[in-house]
mmCIF file with all atom_site columns, C-alpha atoms in Angstrom:
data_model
loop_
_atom_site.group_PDB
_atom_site.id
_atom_site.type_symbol
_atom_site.label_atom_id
_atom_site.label_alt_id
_atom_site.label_comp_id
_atom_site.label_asym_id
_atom_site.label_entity_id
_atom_site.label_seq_id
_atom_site.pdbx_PDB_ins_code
_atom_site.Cartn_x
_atom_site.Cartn_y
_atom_site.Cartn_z
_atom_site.occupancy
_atom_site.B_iso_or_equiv
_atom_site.pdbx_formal_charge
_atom_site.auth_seq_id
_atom_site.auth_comp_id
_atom_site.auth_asym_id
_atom_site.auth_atom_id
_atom_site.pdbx_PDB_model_num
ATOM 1   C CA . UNK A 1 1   ? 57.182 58.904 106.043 1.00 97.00 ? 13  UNK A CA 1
ATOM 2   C CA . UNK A 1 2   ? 53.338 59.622 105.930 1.00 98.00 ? 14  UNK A CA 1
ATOM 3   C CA . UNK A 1 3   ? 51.743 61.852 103.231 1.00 98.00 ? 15  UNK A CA 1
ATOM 4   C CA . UNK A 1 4   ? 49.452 64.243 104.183 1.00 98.00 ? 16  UNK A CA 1
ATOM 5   C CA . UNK A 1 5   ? 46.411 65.848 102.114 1.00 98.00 ? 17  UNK A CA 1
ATOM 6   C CA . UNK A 1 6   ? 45.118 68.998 103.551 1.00 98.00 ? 18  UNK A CA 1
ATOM 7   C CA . UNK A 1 7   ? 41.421 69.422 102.521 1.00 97.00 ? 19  UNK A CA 1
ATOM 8   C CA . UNK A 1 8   ? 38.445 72.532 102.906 1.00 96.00 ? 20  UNK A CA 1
ATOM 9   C CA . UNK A 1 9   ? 35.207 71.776 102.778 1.00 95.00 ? 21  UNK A CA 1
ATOM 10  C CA . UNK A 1 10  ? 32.029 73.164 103.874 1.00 92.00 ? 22  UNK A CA 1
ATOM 11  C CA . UNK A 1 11  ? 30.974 73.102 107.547 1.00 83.00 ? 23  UNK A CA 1
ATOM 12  C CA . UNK A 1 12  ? 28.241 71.666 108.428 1.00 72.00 ? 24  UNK A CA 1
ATOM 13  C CA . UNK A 1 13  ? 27.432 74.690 110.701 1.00 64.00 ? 25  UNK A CA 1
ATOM 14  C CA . UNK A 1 14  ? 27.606 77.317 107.892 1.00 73.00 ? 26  UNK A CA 1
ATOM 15  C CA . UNK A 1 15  ? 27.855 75.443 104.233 1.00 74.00 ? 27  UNK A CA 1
ATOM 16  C CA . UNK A 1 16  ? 29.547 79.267 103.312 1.00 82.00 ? 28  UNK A CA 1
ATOM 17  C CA . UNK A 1 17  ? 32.099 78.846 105.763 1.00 88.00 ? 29  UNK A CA 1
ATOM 18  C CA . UNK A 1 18  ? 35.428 76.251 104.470 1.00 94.00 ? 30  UNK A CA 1
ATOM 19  C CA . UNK A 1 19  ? 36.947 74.381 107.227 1.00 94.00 ? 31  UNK A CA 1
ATOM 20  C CA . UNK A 1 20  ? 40.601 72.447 107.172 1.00 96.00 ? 32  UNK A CA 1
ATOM 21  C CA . UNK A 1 21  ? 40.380 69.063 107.312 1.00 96.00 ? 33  UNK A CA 1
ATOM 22  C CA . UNK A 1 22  ? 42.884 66.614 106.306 1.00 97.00 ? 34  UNK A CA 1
ATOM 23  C CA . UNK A 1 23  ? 43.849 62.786 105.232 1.00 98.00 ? 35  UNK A CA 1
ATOM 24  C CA . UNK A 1 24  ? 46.939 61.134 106.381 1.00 98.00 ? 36  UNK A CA 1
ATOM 25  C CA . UNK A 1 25  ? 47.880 58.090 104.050 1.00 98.00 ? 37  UNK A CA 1
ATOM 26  C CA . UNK A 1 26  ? 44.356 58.401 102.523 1.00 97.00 ? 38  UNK A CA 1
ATOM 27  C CA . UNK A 1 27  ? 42.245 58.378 105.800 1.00 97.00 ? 39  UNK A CA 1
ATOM 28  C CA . UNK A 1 28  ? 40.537 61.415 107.228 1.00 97.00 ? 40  UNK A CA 1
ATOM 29  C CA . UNK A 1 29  ? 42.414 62.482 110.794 1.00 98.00 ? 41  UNK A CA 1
ATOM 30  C CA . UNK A 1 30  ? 38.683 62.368 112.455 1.00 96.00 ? 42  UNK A CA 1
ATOM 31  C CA . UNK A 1 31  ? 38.768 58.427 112.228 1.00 96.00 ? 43  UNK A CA 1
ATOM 32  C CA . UNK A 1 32  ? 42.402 57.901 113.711 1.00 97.00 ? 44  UNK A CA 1
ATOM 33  C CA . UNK A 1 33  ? 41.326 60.137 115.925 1.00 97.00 ? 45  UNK A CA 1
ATOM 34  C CA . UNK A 1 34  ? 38.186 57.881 116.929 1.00 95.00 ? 46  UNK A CA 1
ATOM 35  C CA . UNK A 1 35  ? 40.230 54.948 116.736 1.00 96.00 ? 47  UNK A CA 1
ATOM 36  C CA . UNK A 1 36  ? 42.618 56.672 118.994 1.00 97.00 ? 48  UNK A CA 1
ATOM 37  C CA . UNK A 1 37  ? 39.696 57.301 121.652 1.00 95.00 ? 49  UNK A CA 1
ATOM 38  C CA . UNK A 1 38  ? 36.983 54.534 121.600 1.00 93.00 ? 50  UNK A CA 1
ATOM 39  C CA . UNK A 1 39  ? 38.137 52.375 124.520 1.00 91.00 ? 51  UNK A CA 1
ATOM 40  C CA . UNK A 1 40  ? 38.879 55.777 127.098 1.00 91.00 ? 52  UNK A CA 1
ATOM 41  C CA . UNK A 1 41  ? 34.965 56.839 126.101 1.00 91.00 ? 53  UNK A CA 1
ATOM 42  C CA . UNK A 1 42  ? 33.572 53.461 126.140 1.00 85.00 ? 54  UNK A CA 1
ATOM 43  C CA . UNK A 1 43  ? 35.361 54.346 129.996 1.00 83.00 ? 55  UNK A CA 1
ATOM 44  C CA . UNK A 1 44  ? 32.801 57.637 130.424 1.00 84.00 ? 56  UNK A CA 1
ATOM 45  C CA . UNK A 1 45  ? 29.411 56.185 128.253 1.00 80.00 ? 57  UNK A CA 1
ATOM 46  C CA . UNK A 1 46  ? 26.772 54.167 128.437 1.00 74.00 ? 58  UNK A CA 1
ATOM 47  C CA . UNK A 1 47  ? 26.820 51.128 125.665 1.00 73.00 ? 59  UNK A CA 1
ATOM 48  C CA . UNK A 1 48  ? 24.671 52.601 123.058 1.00 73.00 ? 60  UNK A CA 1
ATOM 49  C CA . UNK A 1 49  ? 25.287 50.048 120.274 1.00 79.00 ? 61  UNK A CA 1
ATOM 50  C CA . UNK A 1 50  ? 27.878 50.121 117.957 1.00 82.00 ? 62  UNK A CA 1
ATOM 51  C CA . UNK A 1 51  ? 26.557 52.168 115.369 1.00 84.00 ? 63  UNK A CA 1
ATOM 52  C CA . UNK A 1 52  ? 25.372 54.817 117.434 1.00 87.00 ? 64  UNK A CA 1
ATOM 53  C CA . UNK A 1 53  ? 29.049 54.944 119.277 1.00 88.00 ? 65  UNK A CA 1
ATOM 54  C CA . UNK A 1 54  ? 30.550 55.075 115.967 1.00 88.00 ? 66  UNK A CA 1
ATOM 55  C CA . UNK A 1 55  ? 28.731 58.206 115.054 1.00 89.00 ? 67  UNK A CA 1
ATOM 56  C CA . UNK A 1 56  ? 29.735 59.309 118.327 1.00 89.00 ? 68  UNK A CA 1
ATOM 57  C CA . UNK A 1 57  ? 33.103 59.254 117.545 1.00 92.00 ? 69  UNK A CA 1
ATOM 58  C CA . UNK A 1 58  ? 33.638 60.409 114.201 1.00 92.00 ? 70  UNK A CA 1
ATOM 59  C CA . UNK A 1 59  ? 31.552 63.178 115.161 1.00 90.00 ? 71  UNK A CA 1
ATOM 60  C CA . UNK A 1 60  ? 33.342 64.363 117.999 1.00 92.00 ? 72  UNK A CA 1
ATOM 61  C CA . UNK A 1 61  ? 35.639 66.726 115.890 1.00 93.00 ? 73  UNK A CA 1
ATOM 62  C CA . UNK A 1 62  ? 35.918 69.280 112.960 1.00 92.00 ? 74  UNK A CA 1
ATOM 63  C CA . UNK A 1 63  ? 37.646 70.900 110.953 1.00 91.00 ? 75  UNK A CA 1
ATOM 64  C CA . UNK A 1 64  ? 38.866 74.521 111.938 1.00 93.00 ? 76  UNK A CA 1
ATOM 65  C CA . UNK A 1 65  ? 37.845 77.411 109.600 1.00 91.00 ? 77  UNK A CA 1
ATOM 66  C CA . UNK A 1 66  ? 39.702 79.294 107.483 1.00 92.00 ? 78  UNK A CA 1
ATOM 67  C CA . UNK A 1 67  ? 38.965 82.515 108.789 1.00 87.00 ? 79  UNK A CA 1
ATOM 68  C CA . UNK A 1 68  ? 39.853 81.281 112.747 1.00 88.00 ? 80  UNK A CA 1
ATOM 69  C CA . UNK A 1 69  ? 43.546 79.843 111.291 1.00 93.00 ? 81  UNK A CA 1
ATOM 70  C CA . UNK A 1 70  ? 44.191 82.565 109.733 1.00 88.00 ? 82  UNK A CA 1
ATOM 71  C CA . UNK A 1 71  ? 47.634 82.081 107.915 1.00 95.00 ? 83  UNK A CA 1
ATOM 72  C CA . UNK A 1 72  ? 47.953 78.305 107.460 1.00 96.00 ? 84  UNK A CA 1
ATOM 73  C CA . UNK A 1 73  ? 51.420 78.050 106.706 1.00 96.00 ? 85  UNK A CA 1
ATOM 74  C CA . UNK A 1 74  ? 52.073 79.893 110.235 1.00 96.00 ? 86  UNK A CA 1
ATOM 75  C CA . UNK A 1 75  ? 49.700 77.614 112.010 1.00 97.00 ? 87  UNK A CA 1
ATOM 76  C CA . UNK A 1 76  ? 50.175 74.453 110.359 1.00 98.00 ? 88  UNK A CA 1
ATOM 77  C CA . UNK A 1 77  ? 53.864 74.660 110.651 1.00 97.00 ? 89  UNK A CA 1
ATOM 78  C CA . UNK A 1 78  ? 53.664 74.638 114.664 1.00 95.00 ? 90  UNK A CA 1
ATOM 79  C CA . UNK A 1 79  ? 53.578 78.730 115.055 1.00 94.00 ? 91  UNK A CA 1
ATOM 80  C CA . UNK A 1 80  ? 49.861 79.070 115.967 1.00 94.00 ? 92  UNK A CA 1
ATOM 81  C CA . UNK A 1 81  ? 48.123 82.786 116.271 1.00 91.00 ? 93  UNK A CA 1
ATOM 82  C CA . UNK A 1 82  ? 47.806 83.620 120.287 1.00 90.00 ? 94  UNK A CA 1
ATOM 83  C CA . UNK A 1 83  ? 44.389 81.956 120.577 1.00 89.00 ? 95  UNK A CA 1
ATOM 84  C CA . UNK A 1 84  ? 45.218 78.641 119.287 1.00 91.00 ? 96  UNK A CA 1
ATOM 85  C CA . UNK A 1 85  ? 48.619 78.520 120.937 1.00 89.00 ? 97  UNK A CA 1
ATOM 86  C CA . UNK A 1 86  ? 49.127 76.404 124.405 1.00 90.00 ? 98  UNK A CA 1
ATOM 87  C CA . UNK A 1 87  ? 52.473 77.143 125.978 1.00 90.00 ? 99  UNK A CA 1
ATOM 88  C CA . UNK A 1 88  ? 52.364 75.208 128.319 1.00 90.00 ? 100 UNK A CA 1
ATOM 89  C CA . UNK A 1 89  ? 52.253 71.743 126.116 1.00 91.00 ? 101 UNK A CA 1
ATOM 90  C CA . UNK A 1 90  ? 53.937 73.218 122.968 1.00 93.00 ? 102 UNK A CA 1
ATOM 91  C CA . UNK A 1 91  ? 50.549 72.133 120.994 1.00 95.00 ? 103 UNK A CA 1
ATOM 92  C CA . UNK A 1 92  ? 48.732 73.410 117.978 1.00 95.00 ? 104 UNK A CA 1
ATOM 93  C CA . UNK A 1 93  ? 44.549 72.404 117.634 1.00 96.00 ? 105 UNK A CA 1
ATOM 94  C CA . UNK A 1 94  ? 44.301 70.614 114.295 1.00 97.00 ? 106 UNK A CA 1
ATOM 95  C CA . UNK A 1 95  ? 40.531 69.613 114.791 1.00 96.00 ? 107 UNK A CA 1
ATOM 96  C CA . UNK A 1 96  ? 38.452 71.329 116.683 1.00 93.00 ? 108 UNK A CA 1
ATOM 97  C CA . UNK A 1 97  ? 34.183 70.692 117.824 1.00 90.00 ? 109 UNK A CA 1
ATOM 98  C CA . UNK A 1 98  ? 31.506 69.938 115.833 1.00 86.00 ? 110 UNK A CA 1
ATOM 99  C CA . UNK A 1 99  ? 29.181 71.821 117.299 1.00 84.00 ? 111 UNK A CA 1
ATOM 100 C CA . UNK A 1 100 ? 31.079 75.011 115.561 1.00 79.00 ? 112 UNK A CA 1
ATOM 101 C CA . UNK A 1 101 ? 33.191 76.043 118.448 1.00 82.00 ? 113 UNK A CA 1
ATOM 102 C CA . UNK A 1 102 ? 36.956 75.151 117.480 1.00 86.00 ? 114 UNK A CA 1
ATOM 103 C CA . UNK A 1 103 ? 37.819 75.386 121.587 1.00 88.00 ? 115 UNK A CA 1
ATOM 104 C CA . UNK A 1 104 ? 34.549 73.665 122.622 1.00 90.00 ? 116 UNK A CA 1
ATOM 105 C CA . UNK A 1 105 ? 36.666 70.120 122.079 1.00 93.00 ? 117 UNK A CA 1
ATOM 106 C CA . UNK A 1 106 ? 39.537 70.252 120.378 1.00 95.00 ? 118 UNK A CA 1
ATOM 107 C CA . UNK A 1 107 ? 42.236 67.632 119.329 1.00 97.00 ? 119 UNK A CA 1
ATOM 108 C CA . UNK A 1 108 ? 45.877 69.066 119.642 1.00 96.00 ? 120 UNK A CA 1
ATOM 109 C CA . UNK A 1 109 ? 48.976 68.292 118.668 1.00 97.00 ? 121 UNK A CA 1
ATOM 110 C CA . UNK A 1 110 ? 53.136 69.071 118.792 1.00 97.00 ? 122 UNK A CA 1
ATOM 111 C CA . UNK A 1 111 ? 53.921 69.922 115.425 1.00 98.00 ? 123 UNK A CA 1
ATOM 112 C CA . UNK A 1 112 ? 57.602 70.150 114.728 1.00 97.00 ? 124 UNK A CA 1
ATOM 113 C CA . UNK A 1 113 ? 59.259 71.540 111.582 1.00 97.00 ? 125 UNK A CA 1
ATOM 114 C CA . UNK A 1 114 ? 62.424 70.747 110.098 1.00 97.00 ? 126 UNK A CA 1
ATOM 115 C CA . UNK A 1 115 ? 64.079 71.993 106.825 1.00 97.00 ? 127 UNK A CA 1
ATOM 116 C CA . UNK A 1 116 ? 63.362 68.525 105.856 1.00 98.00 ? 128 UNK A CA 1
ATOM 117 C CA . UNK A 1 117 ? 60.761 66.944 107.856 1.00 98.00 ? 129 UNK A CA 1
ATOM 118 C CA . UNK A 1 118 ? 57.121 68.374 109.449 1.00 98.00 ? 130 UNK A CA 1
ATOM 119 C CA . UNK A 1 119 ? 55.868 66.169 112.303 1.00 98.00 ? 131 UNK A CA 1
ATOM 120 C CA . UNK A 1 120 ? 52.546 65.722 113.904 1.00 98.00 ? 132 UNK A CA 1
ATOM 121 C CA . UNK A 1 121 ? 53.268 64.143 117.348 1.00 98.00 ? 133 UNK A CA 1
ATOM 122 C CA . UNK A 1 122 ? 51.691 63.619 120.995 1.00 97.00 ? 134 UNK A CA 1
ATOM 123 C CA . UNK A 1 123 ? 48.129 64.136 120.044 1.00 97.00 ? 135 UNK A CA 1
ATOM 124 C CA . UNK A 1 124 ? 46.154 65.441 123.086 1.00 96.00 ? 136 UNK A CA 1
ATOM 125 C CA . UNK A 1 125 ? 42.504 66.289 124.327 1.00 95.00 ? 137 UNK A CA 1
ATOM 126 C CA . UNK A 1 126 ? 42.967 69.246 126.360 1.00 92.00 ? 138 UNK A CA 1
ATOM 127 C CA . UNK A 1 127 ? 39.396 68.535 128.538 1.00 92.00 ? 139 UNK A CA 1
ATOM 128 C CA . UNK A 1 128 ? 40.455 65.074 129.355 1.00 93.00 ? 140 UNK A CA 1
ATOM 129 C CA . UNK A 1 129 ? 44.108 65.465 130.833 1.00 91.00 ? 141 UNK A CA 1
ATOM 130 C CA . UNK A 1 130 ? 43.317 61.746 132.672 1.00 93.00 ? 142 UNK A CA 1
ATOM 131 C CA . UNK A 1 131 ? 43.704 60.641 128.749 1.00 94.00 ? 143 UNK A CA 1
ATOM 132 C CA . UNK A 1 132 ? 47.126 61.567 128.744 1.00 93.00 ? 144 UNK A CA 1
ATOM 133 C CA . UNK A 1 133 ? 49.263 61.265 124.763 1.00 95.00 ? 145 UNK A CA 1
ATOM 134 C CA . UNK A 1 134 ? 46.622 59.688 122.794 1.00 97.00 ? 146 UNK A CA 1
ATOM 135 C CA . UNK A 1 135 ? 47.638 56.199 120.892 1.00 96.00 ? 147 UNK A CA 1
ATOM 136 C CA . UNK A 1 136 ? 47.740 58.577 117.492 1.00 96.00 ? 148 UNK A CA 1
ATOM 137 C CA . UNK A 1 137 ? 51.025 59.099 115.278 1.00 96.00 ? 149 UNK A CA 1
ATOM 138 C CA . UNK A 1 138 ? 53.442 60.717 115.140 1.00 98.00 ? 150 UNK A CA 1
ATOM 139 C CA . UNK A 1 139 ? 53.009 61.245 111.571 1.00 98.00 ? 151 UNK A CA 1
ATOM 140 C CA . UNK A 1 140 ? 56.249 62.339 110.070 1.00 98.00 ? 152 UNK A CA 1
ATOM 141 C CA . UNK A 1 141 ? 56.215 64.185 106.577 1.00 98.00 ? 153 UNK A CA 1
ATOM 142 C CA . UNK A 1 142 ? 58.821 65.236 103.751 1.00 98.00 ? 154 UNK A CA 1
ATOM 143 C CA . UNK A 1 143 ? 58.638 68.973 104.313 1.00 98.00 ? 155 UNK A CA 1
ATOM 144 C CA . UNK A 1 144 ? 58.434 69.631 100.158 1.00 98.00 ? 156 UNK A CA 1
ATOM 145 C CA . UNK A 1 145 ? 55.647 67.509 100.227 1.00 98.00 ? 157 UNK A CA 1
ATOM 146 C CA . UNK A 1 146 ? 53.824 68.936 103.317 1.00 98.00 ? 158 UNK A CA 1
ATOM 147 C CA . UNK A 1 147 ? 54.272 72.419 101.908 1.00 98.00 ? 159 UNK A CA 1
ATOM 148 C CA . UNK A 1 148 ? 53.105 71.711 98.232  1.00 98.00 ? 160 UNK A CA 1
ATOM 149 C CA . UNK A 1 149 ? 49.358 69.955 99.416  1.00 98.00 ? 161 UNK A CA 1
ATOM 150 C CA . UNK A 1 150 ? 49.499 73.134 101.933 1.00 98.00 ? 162 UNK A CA 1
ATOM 151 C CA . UNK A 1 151 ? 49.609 75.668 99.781  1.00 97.00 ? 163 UNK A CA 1
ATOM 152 C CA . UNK A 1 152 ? 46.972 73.698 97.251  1.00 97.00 ? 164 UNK A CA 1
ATOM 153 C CA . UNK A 1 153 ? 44.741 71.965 99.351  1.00 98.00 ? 165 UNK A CA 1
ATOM 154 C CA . UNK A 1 154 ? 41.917 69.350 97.679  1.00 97.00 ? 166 UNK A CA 1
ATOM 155 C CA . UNK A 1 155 ? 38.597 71.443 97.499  1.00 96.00 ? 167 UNK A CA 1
ATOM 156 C CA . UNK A 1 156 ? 35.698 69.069 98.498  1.00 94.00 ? 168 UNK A CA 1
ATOM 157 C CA . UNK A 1 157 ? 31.749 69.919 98.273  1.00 92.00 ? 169 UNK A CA 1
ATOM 158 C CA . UNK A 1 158 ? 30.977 68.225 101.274 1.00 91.00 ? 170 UNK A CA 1
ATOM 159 C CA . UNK A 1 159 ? 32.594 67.137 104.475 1.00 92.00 ? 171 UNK A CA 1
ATOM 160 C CA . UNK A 1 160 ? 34.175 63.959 103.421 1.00 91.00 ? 172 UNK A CA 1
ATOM 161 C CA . UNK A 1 161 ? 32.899 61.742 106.269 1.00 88.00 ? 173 UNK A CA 1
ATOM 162 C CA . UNK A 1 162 ? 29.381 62.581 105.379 1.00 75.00 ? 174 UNK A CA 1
ATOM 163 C CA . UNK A 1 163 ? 29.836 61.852 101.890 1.00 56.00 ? 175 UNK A CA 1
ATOM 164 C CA . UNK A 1 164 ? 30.713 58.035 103.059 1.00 50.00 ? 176 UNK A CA 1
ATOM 165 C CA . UNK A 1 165 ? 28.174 57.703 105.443 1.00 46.00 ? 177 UNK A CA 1
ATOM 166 C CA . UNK A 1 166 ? 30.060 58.199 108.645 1.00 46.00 ? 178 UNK A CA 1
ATOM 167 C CA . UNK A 1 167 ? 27.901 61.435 109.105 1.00 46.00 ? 179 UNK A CA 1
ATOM 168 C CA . UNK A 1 168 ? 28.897 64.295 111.226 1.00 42.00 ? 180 UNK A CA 1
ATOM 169 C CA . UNK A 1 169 ? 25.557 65.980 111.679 1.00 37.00 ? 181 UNK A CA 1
#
């Protein structure tokens, strides 16, 4: 089992504005997910050096905002409002763009609760369907535990990748 911190934090887009963002066994979801995704973009770009690809890909995703989730317990428990639901693949958007629009690129997943268990499985970028499940979790988490950091989540200052340097701007 995994633990999972769920986090809000400022956006970069409007500092007022709180966004979700979260750590799975201490490491923020945007750097699996860039882990997850280097070799299939090195597949699409130009070499641009490796720093400059690595700010490429931690950057390629957000948090969503409060206000667009909505209820989080709904949404975070695999029961998504209308806009963020996609019948078709049973997913849930857990990150969305950086440029401020959640649907602009987001990062979905299946997540399946249990009385027992929450799950995070078959990650998926809904613009590149070539990509296929992405090479990210499943993450599997006690449901107490998932529920408790839920309903408290870690209040951060600043996005937590800028603050070590991985930058998101």
């Amino acid at each position: 089992m995994q633990r999972i911190e769920f986090l809000n934090y400022p956006s970069g887009e409007s500092p007022s504005e709180l966004q979700w963002g979260f750590r799975i066994d201490g490491t923020d979801l945007r750097v699996y997910a860039a882990d997850a995704t280097r070799a299939l973009w090195r597949l699409e770009r130009e070499d641009e050096g490796a720093a400059e690809e690595e700010r490429f890909l931690l950057a390629q995703h957000d948090g969503l905002t409060l206000s667009e989730v909505g209820d989080p317990a709904r949404h975070f428990l695999g029961d998504p409002a209308p806009q963020f639901a996609d019948p078709p693949t049973g997913t849930t958007p857990v990150l969305g763009c950086s440029c401020g629009l959640w649907g602009c690129w987001p990062l979905h997943t299946v997540i399946s609760a249990t009385s027992e268990t929450v799950t995070w499985s078959s990650f998926r970028q809904p613009f590149r369907k070539e990509w296929g499940e992405l090479a990210l979790g499943p993450y599997h988490f006690p449901r107490p535990a998932y529920e408790a950091a839920l309903a408290q989540p870690t209040r951060l200052a600043a996005d937590p990748l800028r603050t070590l340097g991985g930058g998101t701007a």
